């Protein structure tokens, strides 16, 4: 059996491509587990997917994949292997031919499917990374192109096995030197050699011309056509020798003096050019392409300028953009994606403006949200008692009855991909801590006393009273007994700053009763005036994708409610809806550092924020040059927010 081999350049590029593709595919699937509708990936493939440094492996592997793709194009062009992947009439006809021709044509077409898919992955990956047209359509193209890769690998192996069995498959392990390409036809050189050959023939036949003429057909026996053919063969052979050296010794043509010239002159190559090794050229171009992508990442850094203003120009926190300071600042726009809801796109564009007066920093944030969602875990009374309206709350992943939210994250970590430092994928990234009930990752920092500052505005809980939650990501917390038992979601290092909030859940869950199959839910407080509470909630529609009207509120204050009792419950009619949030007092401690005001109109939330430049709390990040910032929007979902890959860097005037 003939041992099949492949040129070493193709083998090297092949395995580099395989390695980069495997890393990108595995890390990409791990990232996809965080996207809506992809929980099945974690359910079936969790043990096979990486758990750490997902982003910091995915991006370099993408750079390698792109560089290898460029190198392959250069290598094929320089080495004369274009026929290997050429789609022409013969390939198309081969699809209807015999089995070997048909499999060869299928193999070529499969390669082009891969080329197109890789091009889509590279382009959409770049758009997502740099935040250019990084919306829902781009995400979907990237997602579907990803699945072409494993399908191609399976078909590629099967087709090559059909072409030549295991010997064909082993070719990628058996290198050989690259065969030289056939010489290209040079019309000018061919004409030059024709003239020279004609001169030589005239010189060699000169003595015979004085002889009596003879009929060509009679005297030569009809050999003139053969002589012409031999001349053509000699001409082709001479051309090949002029390019590659003589194949065998040939007598040189006689000169006019009757002596034969030295062969050295004719052996010299015509039109000499530098022929570099194709693989070396391809590798050099790939390295340059890789460095260009790294440089693009370095120089294309997103920045948000925090403009300096006078104390008198400080904006009024009312959710109105008409303040003079905001009119004079150009917004920075970023597209966030991979969230849940948002009319099924999981995408929201965010506009940011920032200013400071040396003491306070002010942010104006506007983001797209099709609905004004205020329904934060309401309770409804039915004939058999109280029910908590939810869809995933028990595992910390509510996606229907939740309020709109916006989060800002500030960190001093000097890395572009901060997610691998503050967010860790998989349901159990910490082997000595409980698994997450949602199957998603958790937030925590990798070192003691290292904190990322998280600001969270909520449309019902605290937000309407002018407070924005001041939270942080810190080292992993020790789990509570209920978290160890799996009764309460473990949150890693995410926690509020020290202090108290002015809101709380308006329900109590009897978990023992719930485990026995009973409802186990009742309100903490009931409204004093059911009709007044219903009017305050506005037009009620329990469809989570339909928002609340302007002026509605879905919280109760302690002043307008009473503690739950059987007597008070008996006065509540069946069908009554009670807010899931109770408001009382103000925020206190470090948790009370951020003030805000928000409005919703025409599919957009507008939020004004104020905080001191430096709170001197270890849980807060001072606003200064070099701080990195991220934004995330929530559309009536608990944890499935939108995200951005590259952070924004603050530049403080």
XYZ file of C-alpha atoms in Angstrom:
653
model
C 0.000 0.000 0.000
C 1.270 3.437 -0.887
C 2.106 5.594 2.137
C 0.295 8.897 1.762
C 1.977 12.059 3.014
C 1.280 15.794 3.222
C 3.626 18.745 2.970
C 4.925 19.939 6.328
C 3.476 23.456 5.945
C -0.066 22.169 5.610
C 0.415 19.849 8.600
C 1.688 22.630 10.867
C -1.077 25.044 9.894
C -3.656 22.264 10.182
C -2.795 21.439 13.796
C -2.449 25.079 14.838
C -5.933 25.650 13.457
C -7.265 22.574 15.247
C -5.776 23.667 18.582
C -7.085 27.239 18.359
C -10.507 26.029 17.219
C -10.855 23.530 20.078
C -9.946 26.188 22.669
C -12.297 28.752 21.162
C -15.114 26.226 20.854
C -14.825 24.977 24.457
C -14.465 28.427 26.028
C -17.175 29.830 23.762
C -19.621 27.139 24.877
C -18.807 27.909 28.504
C -19.584 31.582 27.884
C -22.776 30.604 26.080
C -24.052 28.860 29.236
C -24.625 32.365 30.631
C -26.862 33.372 27.728
C -30.643 32.875 27.797
C -31.912 29.547 26.501
C -28.539 27.808 26.686
C -28.793 26.178 30.111
C -28.761 22.773 28.385
C -25.074 23.279 27.582
C -24.159 23.379 31.257
C -26.547 20.531 32.009
C -24.967 18.092 29.542
C -21.430 19.392 28.980
C -20.482 21.018 32.270
C -17.726 18.510 33.104
C -16.127 18.903 29.645
C -15.962 22.696 29.597
C -13.284 24.894 31.220
C -14.100 26.529 34.558
C -11.403 29.181 34.859
C -9.830 31.919 32.710
C -12.502 31.444 30.067
C -12.194 34.906 28.521
C -8.405 35.062 28.747
C -8.147 31.800 26.787
C -10.916 32.556 24.309
C -9.532 35.842 23.027
C -5.873 34.794 22.431
C -7.094 31.620 20.749
C -9.204 33.817 18.479
C -6.114 35.833 17.567
C -4.220 32.620 16.743
C -7.140 31.312 14.683
C -7.294 34.536 12.669
C -3.529 34.555 12.133
C -3.510 30.931 10.968
C -6.376 31.651 8.566
C -4.341 34.479 7.018
C -1.232 32.272 6.929
C -3.122 29.493 5.132
C -4.264 31.841 2.374
C -0.689 33.077 1.873
C 0.721 29.553 1.973
C -1.710 28.191 -0.613
C -1.010 31.120 -2.933
C 2.790 30.907 -2.613
C 3.108 27.123 -2.779
C 0.925 26.546 -5.828
C -1.598 24.436 -3.897
C -4.617 26.427 -5.006
C -5.872 23.472 -7.031
C -6.394 21.639 -3.719
C -9.351 23.877 -2.814
C -10.353 25.219 -6.238
C -14.034 25.045 -7.192
C -14.249 24.759 -10.974
C -16.258 22.929 -13.635
C -14.398 19.685 -13.041
C -15.258 19.804 -9.313
C -18.908 20.486 -10.056
C -19.050 17.668 -12.622
C -17.302 15.423 -10.119
C -20.332 15.606 -7.816
C -22.190 13.495 -10.397
C -19.251 11.253 -11.257
C -17.794 8.112 -9.792
C -17.166 7.682 -6.093
C -13.535 8.945 -5.930
C -14.336 12.063 -7.947
C -17.531 12.639 -5.995
C -15.792 12.412 -2.606
C -13.028 14.728 -3.797
C -15.553 17.328 -4.897
C -17.474 17.026 -1.633
C -14.234 17.531 0.290
C -13.510 20.759 -1.577
C -17.029 22.083 -1.009
C -16.776 21.232 2.706
C -13.590 23.258 2.898
C -15.402 26.269 1.483
C -18.191 25.839 4.023
C -15.501 25.943 6.702
C -13.825 28.978 5.137
C -17.109 30.909 5.088
C -17.957 29.881 8.657
C -14.511 30.820 9.935
C -14.753 34.178 8.191
C -18.133 34.752 9.870
C -16.746 33.757 13.276
C -13.695 35.998 12.915
C -15.659 39.023 11.705
C -18.514 38.724 14.215
C -16.076 37.931 17.022
C -14.171 41.106 16.233
C -17.381 43.149 16.109
C -18.492 41.779 19.464
C -15.110 42.323 21.074
C -14.719 45.921 19.937
C -18.393 46.755 20.482
C -19.086 47.579 16.825
C -22.511 46.426 15.668
C -22.376 44.026 18.599
C -26.091 43.443 18.860
C -28.481 40.531 18.592
C -27.963 39.781 14.883
C -24.192 39.656 15.281
C -24.547 37.350 18.285
C -26.828 34.988 16.370
C -24.482 34.797 13.373
C -21.604 34.014 15.736
C -23.678 31.364 17.546
C -24.836 29.481 14.440
C -21.454 29.702 12.709
C -19.943 28.080 15.798
C -21.964 24.917 15.271
C -20.804 24.578 11.674
C -17.315 23.777 13.001
C -18.083 20.432 14.753
C -20.352 19.449 11.862
C -17.501 20.126 9.422
C -15.008 18.126 11.499
C -17.278 15.078 11.482
C -17.968 15.287 7.739
C -14.315 16.070 6.970
C -13.092 12.918 8.719
C -15.755 10.711 7.139
C -15.099 12.000 3.608
C -11.336 11.554 3.860
C -11.801 8.080 5.281
C -13.980 7.294 2.269
C -11.305 8.636 -0.089
C -8.414 6.576 1.195
C -9.220 4.873 4.489
C -6.922 5.235 7.487
C -3.952 5.880 5.232
C -5.626 9.069 4.054
C -6.344 10.147 7.635
C -2.750 9.474 8.732
C -1.464 11.925 6.123
C -1.730 14.767 8.652
C 0.868 12.940 10.776
C 3.303 12.194 7.925
C 5.138 15.278 6.651
C 7.107 15.585 3.467
C 8.853 18.481 1.687
C 6.723 20.757 -0.422
C 6.999 19.671 -4.102
C 8.106 22.468 -6.456
C 5.252 23.979 -8.462
C 5.273 23.596 -12.261
C 6.811 26.572 -14.074
C 4.377 29.219 -15.176
C 4.013 30.090 -18.850
C 5.919 33.272 -19.667
C 4.821 34.524 -23.121
C 7.772 36.910 -23.561
C 10.290 34.254 -22.607
C 8.611 31.746 -24.933
C 8.814 34.123 -27.907
C 12.466 34.878 -27.132
C 13.342 31.188 -27.105
C 11.433 30.654 -30.361
C 13.569 33.291 -32.058
C 16.797 31.795 -30.660
C 15.772 28.304 -31.660
C 14.940 29.493 -35.173
C 18.374 31.122 -35.473
C 20.102 27.924 -34.375
C 18.158 25.859 -36.905
C 19.032 28.274 -39.721
C 22.727 28.080 -38.824
C 22.734 24.284 -38.694
C 20.986 23.992 -42.071
C 23.057 26.641 -43.848
C 25.492 24.155 -45.624
C 22.587 22.142 -46.960
C 20.914 25.098 -48.709
C 23.302 24.917 -51.680
C 22.192 21.392 -52.476
C 19.496 20.808 -55.073
C 16.010 21.256 -53.654
C 14.108 18.140 -52.848
C 10.411 17.576 -52.501
C 9.704 17.549 -48.782
C 7.283 14.677 -48.853
C 9.243 12.533 -51.268
C 12.724 12.958 -49.803
C 11.916 12.971 -46.158
C 9.360 10.271 -46.262
C 6.701 12.526 -44.739
C 8.806 13.281 -41.652
C 8.382 17.081 -41.595
C 5.417 16.997 -39.172
C 7.455 14.811 -36.833
C 10.379 17.209 -37.121
C 8.085 20.111 -36.225
C 6.810 18.237 -33.209
C 10.382 17.474 -32.135
C 11.235 21.135 -32.430
C 8.318 21.998 -30.155
C 9.457 19.376 -27.607
C 12.988 20.752 -27.735
C 11.640 24.203 -27.181
C 9.650 23.178 -24.116
C 12.621 21.213 -22.775
C 14.890 24.193 -23.313
C 12.462 26.417 -21.404
C 12.325 23.991 -18.477
C 16.128 23.820 -18.427
C 16.421 27.571 -18.430
C 14.255 27.640 -15.266
C 15.314 24.521 -13.371
C 18.701 23.601 -14.884
C 19.407 20.921 -17.524
C 17.696 17.627 -17.109
C 20.468 15.784 -18.964
C 23.514 16.733 -20.951
C 22.704 18.111 -24.355
C 25.130 19.291 -27.013
C 25.216 23.010 -27.306
C 24.234 24.671 -30.535
C 27.087 25.459 -32.917
C 28.120 29.031 -33.335
C 28.855 30.815 -36.617
C 32.496 29.862 -36.277
C 31.531 26.191 -36.216
C 32.455 25.660 -32.539
C 30.010 24.841 -29.774
C 29.470 27.482 -27.136
C 29.969 26.934 -23.404
C 26.834 25.594 -21.660
C 27.322 27.870 -18.650
C 25.829 30.853 -20.337
C 22.673 29.026 -21.395
C 22.301 27.353 -18.011
C 22.029 30.734 -16.361
C 18.402 31.446 -15.365
C 16.496 34.117 -17.213
C 14.676 36.872 -15.253
C 15.926 35.622 -11.865
C 13.611 36.352 -8.881
C 13.900 35.638 -5.164
C 11.790 32.561 -4.340
C 11.213 32.507 -0.571
C 9.989 29.446 1.308
C 6.145 29.657 1.227
C 5.769 28.543 4.845
C 8.269 31.121 6.107
C 6.406 33.859 4.245
C 3.045 32.654 5.589
C 4.387 32.477 9.161
C 5.810 35.994 8.919
C 2.517 37.401 7.660
C 0.627 35.542 10.420
C 2.863 37.021 13.122
C 2.365 40.516 11.731
C -1.420 39.976 11.590
C -1.466 38.767 15.194
C 0.490 41.771 16.433
C -1.786 44.099 14.489
C -4.811 42.680 16.310
C -3.098 43.041 19.684
C -2.163 46.622 18.814
C -5.743 47.356 17.724
C -6.971 46.149 21.105
C -4.433 48.353 22.881
C -5.113 51.527 20.924
C -8.894 51.125 20.562
C -9.561 51.532 24.273
C -13.007 52.924 25.123
C -12.888 55.979 27.358
C -15.495 57.977 29.246
C -14.417 61.514 30.101
C -15.524 62.785 33.512
C -15.779 66.506 32.779
C -14.885 69.093 35.413
C -17.708 71.510 36.282
C -18.298 74.302 38.800
C -20.262 73.590 41.968
C -23.044 75.858 40.727
C -23.469 73.699 37.593
C -24.157 70.480 39.485
C -27.243 68.780 38.003
C -30.493 68.381 39.900
C -31.246 64.700 40.469
C -34.700 64.380 38.940
C -34.216 62.069 35.932
C -34.430 65.056 33.583
C -31.727 65.603 30.969
C -32.391 69.338 30.584
C -29.655 70.424 33.011
C -27.102 72.694 31.357
C -24.218 70.424 32.295
C -25.694 67.491 30.356
C -26.467 69.600 27.299
C -22.772 70.434 26.898
C -21.410 66.873 27.135
C -21.296 64.381 24.273
C -22.499 60.913 25.358
C -20.432 57.756 25.096
C -22.494 54.902 23.628
C -21.935 51.207 24.217
C -24.003 48.248 23.014
C -24.614 45.590 25.656
C -25.949 42.142 24.815
C -26.448 38.519 25.923
C -29.109 39.468 28.446
C -32.646 38.162 28.808
C -35.925 39.718 27.636
C -35.619 43.135 25.887
C -38.282 41.896 23.441
C -36.326 38.699 22.905
C -33.122 40.359 21.689
C -31.259 40.489 25.015
C -29.699 43.709 23.735
C -29.675 47.291 25.004
C -27.740 50.350 23.898
C -26.493 52.544 26.729
C -25.474 56.231 26.606
C -23.262 57.638 29.361
C -22.298 61.168 30.396
C -20.137 62.035 33.414
C -19.061 65.157 35.306
C -17.506 66.114 38.668
C -17.057 69.195 40.830
C -14.023 67.892 42.786
C -16.264 66.579 45.564
C -19.098 64.734 43.817
C -19.188 62.729 40.610
C -22.351 62.735 38.498
C -23.442 60.228 35.886
C -26.293 60.439 33.401
C -27.162 57.014 32.000
C -29.823 56.398 29.342
C -30.557 52.887 28.125
C -33.072 51.101 25.938
C -35.802 49.129 27.677
C -39.104 48.463 25.881
C -41.149 48.203 29.115
C -41.356 49.972 32.472
C -41.254 46.827 34.607
C -42.054 47.325 38.318
C -43.590 43.952 39.244
C -41.118 42.754 41.887
C -42.338 39.345 43.157
C -45.970 40.350 43.924
C -48.376 38.127 45.866
C -51.908 37.240 44.832
C -54.664 35.858 47.023
C -56.585 32.935 45.588
C -59.240 30.663 47.012
C -56.623 28.344 48.512
C -54.483 31.120 49.988
C -51.560 33.352 48.989
C -49.292 32.644 46.025
C -45.965 34.252 45.111
C -45.831 35.116 41.405
C -42.447 34.005 40.138
C -40.591 32.024 37.499
C -37.231 30.924 38.865
C -37.015 32.829 42.164
C -36.479 29.626 44.157
C -33.115 29.115 42.417
C -32.125 32.780 42.345
C -32.925 33.186 38.643
C -36.237 35.052 38.369
C -36.993 36.041 34.769
C -40.605 37.267 34.809
C -41.718 39.039 37.965
C -38.729 41.209 38.620
C -38.082 44.935 38.483
C -35.943 46.718 35.896
C -32.403 47.393 37.075
C -29.136 48.965 35.977
C -25.698 48.163 37.333
C -22.402 50.035 37.105
C -19.184 48.195 37.975
C -15.941 50.002 38.848
C -12.613 48.257 39.256
C -8.926 49.137 39.401
C -7.863 45.751 38.063
C -5.411 46.571 35.222
C -6.807 44.077 32.735
C -9.043 44.398 29.720
C -11.050 41.254 30.358
C -12.079 41.856 33.957
C -14.685 39.083 33.835
C -12.075 36.432 34.633
C -11.177 38.344 37.793
C -14.668 39.169 39.056
C -16.999 36.618 37.411
C -16.366 32.884 37.360
C -18.392 30.579 35.142
C -19.882 27.130 35.793
C -22.249 26.110 38.561
C -19.410 25.242 40.949
C -16.277 27.279 40.297
C -15.209 26.846 43.932
C -14.830 23.166 44.891
C -15.201 23.876 48.616
C -18.323 26.034 48.243
C -21.927 25.150 47.316
C -22.961 24.943 43.696
C -25.214 27.662 42.334
C -28.881 26.732 42.125
C -29.245 28.539 38.802
C -26.440 26.594 37.106
C -24.715 29.891 36.266
C -21.470 31.368 37.544
C -20.876 33.658 40.508
C -19.045 36.899 41.254
C -16.009 37.051 43.503
C -12.492 38.473 43.510
C -9.433 36.203 43.654
C -7.603 37.821 46.594
C -8.386 39.049 50.126
C -9.083 42.779 50.490
C -9.604 43.065 46.724
C -12.984 44.593 45.914
C -14.867 45.694 42.812
C -17.452 48.430 43.364
C -20.973 47.586 42.106
C -23.736 50.200 41.982
C -27.236 48.848 41.416
C -30.342 50.870 40.707
C -33.718 49.159 41.106
C -36.987 50.416 39.677
C -39.088 49.388 42.716
C -36.705 48.584 45.579
C -35.188 51.820 46.845
C -34.860 53.528 43.462
C -38.122 55.523 43.609
C -37.082 56.918 47.015
C -33.790 58.270 45.623
C -31.320 55.589 46.651
C -29.054 53.388 44.574
C -27.742 50.209 46.198
C -24.001 50.290 46.918
C -22.737 46.714 46.598
C -19.389 45.042 45.955
C -17.671 41.921 44.672
C -15.230 40.611 47.225
C -13.564 37.332 48.249
C -15.923 34.325 48.400
C -18.105 34.423 51.505
C -18.599 31.486 53.798
C -21.911 29.798 52.966
C -24.820 29.884 55.412
C -26.444 26.652 56.608
C -29.398 27.226 54.232
C -26.991 27.771 51.334
C -25.164 24.547 52.177
C -28.515 22.724 52.163
C -29.398 24.252 48.798
C -32.388 26.154 50.194
C -30.957 29.599 49.422
C -28.748 30.520 46.435
C -25.051 30.923 47.215
C -23.799 34.279 45.864
C -20.037 33.927 46.145
C -18.472 37.322 46.842
C -21.435 39.508 45.868
C -22.807 41.424 48.849
C -24.155 44.866 49.816
C -21.809 47.299 51.541
C -22.219 47.542 55.340
C -25.423 49.319 56.335
C -29.151 48.952 55.874
C -31.484 49.463 52.935
C -34.940 50.997 53.165
C -36.675 48.097 51.388
C -37.375 44.451 52.154
C -39.297 41.526 50.664
C -42.964 41.513 51.625
C -43.278 37.752 52.005
C -42.239 34.922 54.258
C -41.604 31.439 52.907
C -42.090 28.489 55.232
C -39.568 26.183 53.579
C -40.593 23.153 55.652
C -44.174 23.575 54.463
C -43.006 24.083 50.916
C -40.988 20.846 51.036
C -44.115 18.999 52.176
C -45.962 20.178 49.092
C -47.826 23.075 50.669
C -47.578 26.648 49.472
C -45.734 27.893 52.571
C -46.026 31.578 51.514
C -47.735 34.550 53.154
C -47.290 38.344 53.129
C -45.368 40.122 55.879
C -47.693 43.110 55.685
C -51.143 43.790 54.251
C -52.498 47.093 52.915
C -54.687 49.183 55.214
C -56.760 50.321 52.250
C -56.960 47.715 49.473
C -58.647 50.084 47.008
C -56.013 52.812 47.539
C -53.221 50.308 47.079
C -54.771 49.026 43.876
C -55.047 52.580 42.548
C -51.393 53.260 43.383
C -50.328 50.210 41.362
C -52.020 51.648 38.260
C -53.448 49.491 35.490
C -52.647 45.927 36.492
C -51.578 43.379 33.888
C -49.821 40.235 35.070
C -48.139 39.658 31.726
C -44.452 40.261 32.604
C -43.764 41.582 29.097
C -46.271 44.417 29.552
C -44.942 47.267 31.629
C -46.608 49.592 34.099
C -48.026 52.998 33.243
C -46.466 56.295 34.251
C -47.017 57.160 37.910
C -47.585 53.561 39.032
C -45.672 52.091 41.969
C -45.432 48.500 43.108
C -44.261 48.893 46.691
C -46.015 49.549 50.010
C -44.799 51.769 52.806
C -45.104 50.713 56.427
C -47.333 53.704 57.025
C -49.974 52.426 54.584
C -49.826 48.796 55.717
C -50.281 46.626 58.796
C -48.454 43.473 59.951
C -49.972 40.249 58.690
C -52.615 38.648 60.872
C -55.355 36.097 60.290
C -57.961 38.772 61.080
C -56.538 41.244 58.562
C -56.153 38.479 55.998
C -59.839 37.574 56.343
C -60.757 41.119 55.229
C -58.760 40.799 51.976
C -60.908 39.589 49.040
C -59.789 36.768 46.767
C -58.000 38.097 43.698
C -56.228 40.888 45.565
C -52.698 41.627 44.418
C -50.216 42.813 47.059
C -46.792 44.373 46.279
C -43.766 42.216 47.027
C -41.708 45.132 48.391
C -42.097 47.159 51.598
C -40.389 50.563 51.958
C -39.515 52.149 55.295
C -36.997 54.841 56.236
C -33.707 55.551 54.491
C -30.488 53.768 53.556
C -27.748 53.851 56.194
C -23.981 53.266 56.447
C -21.751 52.591 53.454
C -24.778 51.299 51.598
C -26.181 54.856 51.538
C -23.361 56.472 49.526
C -25.236 56.831 46.202
C -28.229 59.050 45.424
C -30.262 58.888 42.209
C -33.451 59.662 40.312
C -34.921 57.942 37.239
C -37.667 58.313 34.645
C -38.980 56.043 31.885
C -40.383 57.300 28.604
C -40.620 56.081 24.993
C -38.748 52.840 25.558
C -35.842 54.389 27.492
C -34.846 54.720 31.126
C -33.022 57.909 32.134
C -31.055 57.738 35.387
C -29.092 60.489 37.153
C -26.561 59.402 39.788
C -24.419 61.217 42.354
C -21.707 59.926 44.694
C -18.666 61.433 46.387
C -15.472 61.084 44.363
C -13.869 59.197 47.245
C -15.949 57.708 50.060
C -12.851 56.372 51.893
C -14.559 52.984 52.199
C -12.566 49.869 51.409
C -15.579 48.536 49.521
C -15.728 51.534 47.152
C -13.463 52.487 44.253
C -12.477 56.194 44.114
C -13.364 57.893 40.839
C -10.009 58.774 39.244
C -7.979 58.294 36.098
C -7.408 54.680 35.108
C -10.509 53.214 36.759
C -12.376 50.743 34.544
C -16.155 50.865 34.263
C -18.806 48.490 32.944
C -22.579 48.778 32.575
C -25.291 46.106 32.640
C -29.038 46.446 32.039
C -31.772 44.159 33.443
C -35.217 43.898 31.823
C -37.483 42.397 34.532
C -34.884 39.719 35.279
C -32.987 38.919 38.464
C -29.518 38.017 37.205
C -29.637 37.690 33.402
C -28.355 41.154 32.571
C -26.767 42.409 29.391
C -22.996 42.692 29.288
C -20.105 44.282 27.445
C -16.793 42.557 26.771
C -14.323 45.427 26.904
C -14.599 47.945 29.748
C -14.547 51.709 29.529
C -11.651 53.618 31.059
C -12.438 56.773 33.035
C -10.507 59.936 32.237
C -11.073 62.542 34.934
C -10.433 66.164 33.990
